[in-house]
Short mmCIF file of C-alpha atoms in Angstrom, two decimals:
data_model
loop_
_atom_site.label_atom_id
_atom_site.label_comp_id
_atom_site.label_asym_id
_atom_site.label_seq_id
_atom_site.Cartn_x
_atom_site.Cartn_y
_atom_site.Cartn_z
CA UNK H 83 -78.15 109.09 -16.24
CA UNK H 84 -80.98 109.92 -14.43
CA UNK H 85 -83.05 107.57 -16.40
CA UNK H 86 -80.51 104.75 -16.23
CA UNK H 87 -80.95 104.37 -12.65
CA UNK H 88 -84.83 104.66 -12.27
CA UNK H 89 -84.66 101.74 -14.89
CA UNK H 90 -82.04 99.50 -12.76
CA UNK H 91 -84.50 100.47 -10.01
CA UNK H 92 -87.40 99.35 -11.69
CA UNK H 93 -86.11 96.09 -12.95
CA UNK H 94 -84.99 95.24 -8.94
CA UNK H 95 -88.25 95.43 -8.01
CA UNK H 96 -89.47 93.33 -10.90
CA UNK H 97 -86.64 90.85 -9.58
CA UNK H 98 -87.69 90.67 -6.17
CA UNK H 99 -91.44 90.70 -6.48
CA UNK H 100 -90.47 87.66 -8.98
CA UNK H 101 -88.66 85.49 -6.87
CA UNK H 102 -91.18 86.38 -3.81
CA UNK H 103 -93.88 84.39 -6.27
CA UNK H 104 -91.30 81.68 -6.84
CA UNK H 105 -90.88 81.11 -3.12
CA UNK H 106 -94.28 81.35 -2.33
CA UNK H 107 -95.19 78.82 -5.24
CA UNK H 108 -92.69 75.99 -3.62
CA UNK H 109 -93.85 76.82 0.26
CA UNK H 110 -95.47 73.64 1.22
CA UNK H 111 -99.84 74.46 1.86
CA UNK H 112 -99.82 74.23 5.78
CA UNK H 113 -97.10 77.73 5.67
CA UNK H 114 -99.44 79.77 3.46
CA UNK H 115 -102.23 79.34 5.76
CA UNK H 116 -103.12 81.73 8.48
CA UNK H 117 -102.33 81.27 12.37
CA UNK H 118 -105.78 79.59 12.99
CA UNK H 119 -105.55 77.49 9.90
CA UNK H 120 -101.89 76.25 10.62
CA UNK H 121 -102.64 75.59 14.17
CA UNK H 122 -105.40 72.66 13.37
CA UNK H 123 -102.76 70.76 11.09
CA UNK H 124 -100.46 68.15 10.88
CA UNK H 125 -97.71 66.41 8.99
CA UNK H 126 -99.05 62.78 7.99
CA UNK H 127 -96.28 61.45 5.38
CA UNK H 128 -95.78 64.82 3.75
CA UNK H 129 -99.47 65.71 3.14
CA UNK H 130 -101.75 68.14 5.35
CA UNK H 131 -103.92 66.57 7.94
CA UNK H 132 -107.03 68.41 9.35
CA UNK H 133 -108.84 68.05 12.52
CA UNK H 134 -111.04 65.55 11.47
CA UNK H 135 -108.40 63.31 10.10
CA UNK H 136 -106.55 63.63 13.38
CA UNK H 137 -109.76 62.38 14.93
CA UNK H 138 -109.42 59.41 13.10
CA UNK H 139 -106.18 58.35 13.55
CA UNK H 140 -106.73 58.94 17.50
CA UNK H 141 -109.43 56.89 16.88
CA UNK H 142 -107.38 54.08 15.50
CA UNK H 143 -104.42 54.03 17.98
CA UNK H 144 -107.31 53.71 20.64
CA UNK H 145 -109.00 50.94 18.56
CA UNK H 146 -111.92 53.44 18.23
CA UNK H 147 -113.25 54.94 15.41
CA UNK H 148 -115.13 58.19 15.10
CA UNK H 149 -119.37 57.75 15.53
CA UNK H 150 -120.82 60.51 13.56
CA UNK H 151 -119.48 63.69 13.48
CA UNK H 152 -116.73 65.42 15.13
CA UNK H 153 -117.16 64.48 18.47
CA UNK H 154 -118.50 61.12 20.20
CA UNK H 155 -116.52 57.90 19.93
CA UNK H 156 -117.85 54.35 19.26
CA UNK H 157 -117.85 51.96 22.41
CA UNK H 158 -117.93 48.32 22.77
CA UNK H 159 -121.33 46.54 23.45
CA UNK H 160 -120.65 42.95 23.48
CA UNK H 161 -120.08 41.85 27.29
CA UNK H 162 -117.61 39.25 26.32
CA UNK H 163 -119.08 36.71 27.89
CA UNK H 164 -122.63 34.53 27.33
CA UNK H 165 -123.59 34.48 30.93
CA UNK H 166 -122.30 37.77 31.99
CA UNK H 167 -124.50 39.34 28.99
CA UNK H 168 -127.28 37.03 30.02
CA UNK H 169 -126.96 38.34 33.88
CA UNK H 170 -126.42 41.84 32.72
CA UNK H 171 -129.50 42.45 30.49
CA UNK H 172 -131.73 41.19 34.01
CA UNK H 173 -129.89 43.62 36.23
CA UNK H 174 -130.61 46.29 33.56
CA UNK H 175 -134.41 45.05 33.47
CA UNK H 176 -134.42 44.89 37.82
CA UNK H 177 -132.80 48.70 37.76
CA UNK H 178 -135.49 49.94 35.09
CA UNK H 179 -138.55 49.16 37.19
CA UNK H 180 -139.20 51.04 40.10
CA UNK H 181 -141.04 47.85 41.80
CA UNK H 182 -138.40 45.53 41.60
CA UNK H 183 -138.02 44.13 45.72
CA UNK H 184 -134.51 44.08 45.77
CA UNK H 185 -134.84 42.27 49.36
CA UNK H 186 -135.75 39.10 47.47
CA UNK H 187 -133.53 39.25 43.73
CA UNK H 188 -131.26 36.26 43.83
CA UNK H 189 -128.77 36.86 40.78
CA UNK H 190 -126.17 34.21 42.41
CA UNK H 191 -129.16 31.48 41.90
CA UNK H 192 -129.56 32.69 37.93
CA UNK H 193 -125.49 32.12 37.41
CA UNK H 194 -125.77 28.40 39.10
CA UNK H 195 -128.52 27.93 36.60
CA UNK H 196 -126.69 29.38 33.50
CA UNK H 197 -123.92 27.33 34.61
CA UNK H 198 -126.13 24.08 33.83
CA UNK H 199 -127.39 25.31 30.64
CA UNK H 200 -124.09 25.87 29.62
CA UNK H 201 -123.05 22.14 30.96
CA UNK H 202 -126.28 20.56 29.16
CA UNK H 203 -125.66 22.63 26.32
CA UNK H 204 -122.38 21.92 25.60
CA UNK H 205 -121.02 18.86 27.89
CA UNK H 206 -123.76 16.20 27.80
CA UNK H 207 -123.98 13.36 25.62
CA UNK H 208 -127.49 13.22 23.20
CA UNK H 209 -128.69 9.87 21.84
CA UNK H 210 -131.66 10.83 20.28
CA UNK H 211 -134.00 8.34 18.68
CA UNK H 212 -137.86 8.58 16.47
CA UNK H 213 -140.62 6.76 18.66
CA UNK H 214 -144.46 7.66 17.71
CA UNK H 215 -145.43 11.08 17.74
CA UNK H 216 -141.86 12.69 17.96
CA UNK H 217 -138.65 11.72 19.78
CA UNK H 218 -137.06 9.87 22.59
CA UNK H 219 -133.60 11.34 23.75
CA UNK H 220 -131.12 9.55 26.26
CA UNK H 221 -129.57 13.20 27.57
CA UNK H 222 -126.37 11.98 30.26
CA UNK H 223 -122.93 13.12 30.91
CA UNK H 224 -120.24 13.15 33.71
CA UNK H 225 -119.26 14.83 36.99
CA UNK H 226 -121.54 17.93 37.47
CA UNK H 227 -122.70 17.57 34.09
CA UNK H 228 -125.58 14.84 35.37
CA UNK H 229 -127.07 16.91 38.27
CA UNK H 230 -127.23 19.86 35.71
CA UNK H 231 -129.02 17.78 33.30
CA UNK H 232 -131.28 16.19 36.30
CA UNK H 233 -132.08 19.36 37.40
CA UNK H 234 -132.23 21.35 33.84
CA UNK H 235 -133.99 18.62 31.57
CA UNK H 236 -137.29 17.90 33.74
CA UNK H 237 -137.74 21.59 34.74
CA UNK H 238 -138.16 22.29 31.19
CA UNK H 239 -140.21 19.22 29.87
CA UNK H 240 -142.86 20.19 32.76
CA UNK H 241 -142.52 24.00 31.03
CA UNK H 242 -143.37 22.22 27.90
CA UNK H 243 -146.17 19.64 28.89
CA UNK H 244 -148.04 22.65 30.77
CA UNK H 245 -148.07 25.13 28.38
CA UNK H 246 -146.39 24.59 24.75
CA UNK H 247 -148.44 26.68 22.17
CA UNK H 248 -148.51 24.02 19.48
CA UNK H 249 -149.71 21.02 21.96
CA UNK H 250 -146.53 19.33 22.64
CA UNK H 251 -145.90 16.70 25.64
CA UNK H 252 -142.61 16.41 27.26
CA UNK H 253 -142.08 13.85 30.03
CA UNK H 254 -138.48 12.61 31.32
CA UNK H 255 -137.16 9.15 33.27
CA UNK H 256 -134.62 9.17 34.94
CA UNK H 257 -131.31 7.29 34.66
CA UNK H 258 -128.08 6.78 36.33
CA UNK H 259 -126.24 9.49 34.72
CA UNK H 260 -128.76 11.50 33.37
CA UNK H 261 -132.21 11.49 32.31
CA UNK H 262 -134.77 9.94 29.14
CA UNK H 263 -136.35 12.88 27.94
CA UNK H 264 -139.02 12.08 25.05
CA UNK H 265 -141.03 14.70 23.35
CA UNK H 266 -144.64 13.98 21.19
CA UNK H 267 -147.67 15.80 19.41
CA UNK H 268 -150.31 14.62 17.70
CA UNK H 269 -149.99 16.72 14.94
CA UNK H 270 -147.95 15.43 12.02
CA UNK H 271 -146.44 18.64 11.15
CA UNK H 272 -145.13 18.94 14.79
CA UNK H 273 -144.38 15.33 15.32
CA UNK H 274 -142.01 16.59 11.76
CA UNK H 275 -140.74 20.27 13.47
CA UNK H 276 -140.03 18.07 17.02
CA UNK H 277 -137.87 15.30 14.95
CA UNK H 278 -136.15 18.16 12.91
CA UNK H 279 -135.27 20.31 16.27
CA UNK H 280 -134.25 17.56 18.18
CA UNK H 281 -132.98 17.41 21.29
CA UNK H 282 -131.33 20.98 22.04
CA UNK H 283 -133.64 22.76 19.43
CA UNK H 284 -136.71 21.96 21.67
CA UNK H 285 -135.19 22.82 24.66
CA UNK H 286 -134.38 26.38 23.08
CA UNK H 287 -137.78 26.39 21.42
CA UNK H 288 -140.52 28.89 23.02
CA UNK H 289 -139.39 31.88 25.57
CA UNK H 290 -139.30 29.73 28.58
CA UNK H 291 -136.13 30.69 29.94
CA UNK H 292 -135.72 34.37 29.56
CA UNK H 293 -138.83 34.71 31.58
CA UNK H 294 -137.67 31.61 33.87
CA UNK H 295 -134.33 34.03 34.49
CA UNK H 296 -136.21 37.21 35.43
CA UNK H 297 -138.34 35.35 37.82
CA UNK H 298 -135.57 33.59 39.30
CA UNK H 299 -133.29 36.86 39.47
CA UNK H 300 -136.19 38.62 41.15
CA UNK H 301 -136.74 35.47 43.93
CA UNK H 302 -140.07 34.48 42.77
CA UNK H 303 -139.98 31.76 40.65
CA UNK H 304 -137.50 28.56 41.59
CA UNK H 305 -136.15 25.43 40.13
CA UNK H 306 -139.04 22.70 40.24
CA UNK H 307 -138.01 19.22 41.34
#
């Protein structure tokens, strides 16, 4: 009799540590984790999400996205906007150097001249045309567009007749509604590069106007007319 029972007993405890191994088998991962382990998860459709994929995810309903590592997000760099970038790179140069006279800097004066660039570059009419030695262009437009050109357009073809690297002369005429701005070297190869820049490409060749901007943010360099 004795022995009856200790064998029911024995097979009850076989039955229960049994099923314990069943349940533990179908507990979903997160539950058989400790305290600390549970406490860094989350649900993401049915699967186990960690702390770094919950970085990511953050990340994503910001519109961010993690930048190396755990910690540290990505930020935006472009400042939207041509001339605001274009004004924001001088103030960053002005702040950097400890001589900068901020007495005389005159940002207002380099937005009315990005203004015109952006009115010469993109609102005037071109009629460019091969004359000996490189190019004659007929630059004119409307409303504000002609006093940007008049005062753009011979500011840089003085830039380029004084001090072009490759021995270019600029000159420009002036018309009703704009100006005649005609471009020549002596060189054939240049007379080619001119004719193959034409009119806008040689008014963006060189560095003329970044260093035209910091002088004229920092009040020491003006317009010529």
């Amino acid at each position: 009799m004795r022995r009856t029972i200790r064998l029911l007993g024995i097979a009850a405890v076989l039955a229960i540590t049994a099923a314990g191994l069943a349940l533990a088998q179908t507990m979903p991962a997160q539950q058989q984790m400790g305290p600390g382990q549970r406490q860094g998860m989350m649900q993401s459709g049915g699967q186990a999400m960690g702390p770094e994929r919950m970085q990511e995810m953050m990340g994503r309903h910001h519109g961010m996205m993690p930048m190396g590592g755990r910690s540290g997000m990505q930020v935006p760099t472009f400042p939207g906007q041509d001339a605001f970038g274009a004004i924001q790179e001088i103030v960053r140069i002005l702040e950097a150097d400890p001589k900068t006279d901020w007495s005389k800097v005159n940002l207002e004066a380099l937005r009315q001249h990005l203004i015109d660039m952006n009115d010469v570059t993109l609102k005037a009419d071109v009629a460019a045309k091969p004359v000996p030695g490189g190019i004659r262009v007929a630059v004119t437009g409307i409303g504000r567009t002609i006093a940007a050109i008049k005062r753009m357009v011979p500011d840089q073809a003085a830039m380029i007749d004084a001090t072009h690297p490759r021995g270019w002369s600029a000159k420009t005429e002036p018309l009703p509604n704009g100006v005649t701005f005609t471009v020549t070297a002596k060189d054939r190869r240049q007379v080619e590069i001119i004719r193959g820049l034409g009119f806008i490409g040689v008014m963006a060749s060189g560095s003329y106007h970044q260093m035209h901007h910091l002088a004229m943010a920092k009040g020491a360099f003006m317009q010529m007319h």
